Amino acid sequence: MKRSRINEILQEGDTFIRSFGYVMPPFAYFTPDEMRRRRHELAGILDARLGWDITDYGQGRFDELGLFLFTVRNGRAEDLTRGSGMLYAEKIMISRQEQLSPMHRHVVKAEDIINRGGGKLVLELFTSDASGDPDPEAEVSVMTDGISRTLPAGGLLSLDPGESVTLLPGVWHAFWGEGADVLIGEVSTVNDDLTDNVFREPIGRFAAIEEDEAPLHLLVSDYERMLTR
């Protein structure tokens, strides 16, 4: 993705998020220079990989295959292993109309996916077979706002604004907006986007960036490259 396009998406996304009354934390608006100057005091942000995340999954087709994310808070894997401490994470996301977030599952993370407003959020769901792949035949059961729902393999779950679904580790899911762009909340156990995403197809988690202009704000995938010099 070109950095100029990422900058546009950041601005568009921020406007969309604010239109629903959701206010981003102050660090969302730190400039790259400010983050460089303050990087030693921002260790909690950098280590937890809080911040902006715009991905086309390395495929170069963001409008068709992509996702807008911002990690607001995130605990530590060590705390999750120990069973005490900050065991949770929160994201705000945007799934555009007919923009696919591809089929994947998590090894560790359990998550609530919440339609915070806009169009319908549609999820395609599978359970895992014995080898961890999507089971093409088995039914899949999920909790939707405390009510159990059972769907056939590959069944579509449609969430209206205000509705949510709980996805446990091993539940395969792809999702997209229907009718309009969708603001999504995610509340989960500790999030690790470097190791805890298993995709059905051989794709990447982060975008490859062409630096055609200066970044408006850094992405989490920029931190190691741009803040450790």
PDB file of N, CA, C and O in Angstrom, residues 21-22 28-29 35 43-44 60 68 73 75 96 113 119 134 137 145 149 159 194 213 220:
ATOM      1  N   GLY A  21     -19.567   8.948  18.028  1.00  0.00           N
ATOM      2  CA  GLY A  21     -19.348   9.421  19.383  1.00  0.00           C
ATOM      3  C   GLY A  21     -18.208   8.744  20.115  1.00  0.00           C
ATOM      4  O   GLY A  21     -18.022   8.971  21.314  1.00  0.00           O
ATOM      5  N   TYR A  22     -17.438   7.939  19.402  1.00  0.00           N
ATOM      6  CA  TYR A  22     -16.281   7.264  20.008  1.00  0.00           C
ATOM      7  C   TYR A  22     -15.080   8.199  19.885  1.00  0.00           C
ATOM      8  O   TYR A  22     -14.744   8.638  18.781  1.00  0.00           O
ATOM      9  N   ALA A  28      -3.317   8.525  19.976  1.00  0.00           N
ATOM     10  CA  ALA A  28      -3.681   8.256  18.581  1.00  0.00           C
ATOM     11  C   ALA A  28      -3.188   9.362  17.657  1.00  0.00           C
ATOM     12  O   ALA A  28      -2.925   9.112  16.479  1.00  0.00           O
ATOM     13  N   TYR A  29      -3.031  10.563  18.195  1.00  0.00           N
ATOM     14  CA  TYR A  29      -2.723  11.716  17.357  1.00  0.00           C
ATOM     15  C   TYR A  29      -1.280  12.198  17.506  1.00  0.00           C
ATOM     16  O   TYR A  29      -0.934  13.254  16.991  1.00  0.00           O
ATOM     17  N   MET A  35       6.581  10.869  18.619  1.00  0.00           N
ATOM     18  CA  MET A  35       6.821   9.511  19.118  1.00  0.00           C
ATOM     19  C   MET A  35       8.313   9.208  19.180  1.00  0.00           C
ATOM     20  O   MET A  35       8.767   8.527  20.109  1.00  0.00           O
ATOM     21  N   ALA A  43       7.070   3.369  26.187  1.00  0.00           N
ATOM     22  CA  ALA A  43       7.330   1.924  26.146  1.00  0.00           C
ATOM     23  C   ALA A  43       6.054   1.111  26.328  1.00  0.00           C
ATOM     24  O   ALA A  43       5.881   0.054  25.703  1.00  0.00           O
ATOM     25  N   GLY A  44       5.133   1.591  27.158  1.00  0.00           N
ATOM     26  CA  GLY A  44       3.893   0.855  27.361  1.00  0.00           C
ATOM     27  C   GLY A  44       3.053   0.776  26.107  1.00  0.00           C
ATOM     28  O   GLY A  44       2.359  -0.220  25.863  1.00  0.00           O
ATOM     29  N   GLY A  60      -2.573  -6.022  -1.721  1.00  0.00           N
ATOM     30  CA  GLY A  60      -2.698  -4.858  -2.592  1.00  0.00           C
ATOM     31  C   GLY A  60      -4.096  -4.553  -3.068  1.00  0.00           C
ATOM     32  O   GLY A  60      -4.270  -3.850  -4.072  1.00  0.00           O
ATOM     33  N   PHE A  68      -9.404  -1.960   8.909  1.00  0.00           N
ATOM     34  CA  PHE A  68      -8.918  -0.806   9.657  1.00  0.00           C
ATOM     35  C   PHE A  68      -9.039  -1.157  11.138  1.00  0.00           C
ATOM     36  O   PHE A  68     -10.120  -1.533  11.607  1.00  0.00           O
ATOM     37  N   ARG A  73      -6.084  -0.819  24.016  1.00  0.00           N
ATOM     38  CA  ARG A  73      -5.404  -1.334  25.217  1.00  0.00           C
ATOM     39  C   ARG A  73      -5.066  -2.797  24.995  1.00  0.00           C
ATOM     40  O   ARG A  73      -5.726  -3.485  24.204  1.00  0.00           O
ATOM     41  N   GLY A  75      -2.990  -6.268  27.189  1.00  0.00           N
ATOM     42  CA  GLY A  75      -2.202  -6.809  28.279  1.00  0.00           C
ATOM     43  C   GLY A  75      -0.971  -7.544  27.794  1.00  0.00           C
ATOM     44  O   GLY A  75      -0.548  -7.409  26.643  1.00  0.00           O
ATOM     45  N   ARG A  96     -15.360  -2.156   5.922  1.00  0.00           N
ATOM     46  CA  ARG A  96     -16.106  -1.431   4.900  1.00  0.00           C
ATOM     47  C   ARG A  96     -17.111  -2.356   4.213  1.00  0.00           C
ATOM     48  O   ARG A  96     -17.003  -3.575   4.264  1.00  0.00           O
ATOM     49  N   ILE A 113     -16.839  -9.801  19.271  1.00  0.00           N
ATOM     50  CA  ILE A 113     -16.911  -8.911  18.120  1.00  0.00           C
ATOM     51  C   ILE A 113     -18.269  -8.220  18.178  1.00  0.00           C
ATOM     52  O   ILE A 113     -19.315  -8.883  18.167  1.00  0.00           O
ATOM     53  N   GLY A 119     -23.708  -0.476   9.063  1.00  0.00           N
ATOM     54  CA  GLY A 119     -24.468  -1.534   8.416  1.00  0.00           C
ATOM     55  C   GLY A 119     -24.503  -2.809   9.240  1.00  0.00           C
ATOM     56  O   GLY A 119     -24.187  -2.824  10.432  1.00  0.00           O
ATOM     57  N   PRO A 134     -10.471 -25.635   8.897  1.00  0.00           N
ATOM     58  CA  PRO A 134     -11.929 -25.489   8.930  1.00  0.00           C
ATOM     59  C   PRO A 134     -12.619 -26.810   8.617  1.00  0.00           C
ATOM     60  O   PRO A 134     -12.275 -27.470   7.638  1.00  0.00           O
ATOM     61  N   GLU A 137     -17.951 -29.852   7.452  1.00  0.00           N
ATOM     62  CA  GLU A 137     -19.218 -30.538   7.727  1.00  0.00           C
ATOM     63  C   GLU A 137     -19.795 -30.249   9.108  1.00  0.00           C
ATOM     64  O   GLU A 137     -21.018 -30.220   9.268  1.00  0.00           O
ATOM     65  N   ASP A 145     -24.546 -12.407  22.419  1.00  0.00           N
ATOM     66  CA  ASP A 145     -25.147 -11.653  23.522  1.00  0.00           C
ATOM     67  C   ASP A 145     -25.791 -12.588  24.547  1.00  0.00           C
ATOM     68  O   ASP A 145     -26.923 -12.372  24.998  1.00  0.00           O
ATOM     69  N   ARG A 149     -26.101 -19.890  19.638  1.00  0.00           N
ATOM     70  CA  ARG A 149     -26.564 -20.034  18.258  1.00  0.00           C
ATOM     71  C   ARG A 149     -25.748 -21.152  17.606  1.00  0.00           C
ATOM     72  O   ARG A 149     -24.525 -21.203  17.753  1.00  0.00           O
ATOM     73  N   LEU A 159     -25.016  -9.625  12.206  1.00  0.00           N
ATOM     74  CA  LEU A 159     -25.164  -8.846  13.430  1.00  0.00           C
ATOM     75  C   LEU A 159     -25.613  -7.432  13.085  1.00  0.00           C
ATOM     76  O   LEU A 159     -24.943  -6.725  12.325  1.00  0.00           O
ATOM     77  N   LEU A 194       1.243 -10.835  16.039  1.00  0.00           N
ATOM     78  CA  LEU A 194       2.452 -11.382  15.412  1.00  0.00           C
ATOM     79  C   LEU A 194       2.417 -12.895  15.329  1.00  0.00           C
ATOM     80  O   LEU A 194       2.989 -13.478  14.406  1.00  0.00           O
ATOM     81  N   GLU A 213       5.039   9.307   0.640  1.00  0.00           N
ATOM     82  CA  GLU A 213       4.977  10.560   1.384  1.00  0.00           C
ATOM     83  C   GLU A 213       5.173  10.255   2.859  1.00  0.00           C
ATOM     84  O   GLU A 213       5.178   9.089   3.273  1.00  0.00           O
ATOM     85  N   VAL A 220       1.318   0.359  13.935  1.00  0.00           N
ATOM     86  CA  VAL A 220       2.039  -0.525  14.848  1.00  0.00           C
ATOM     87  C   VAL A 220       3.146  -1.275  14.117  1.00  0.00           C
ATOM     88  O   VAL A 220       4.194  -1.579  14.702  1.00  0.00           O
TER      89      VAL A 220
END
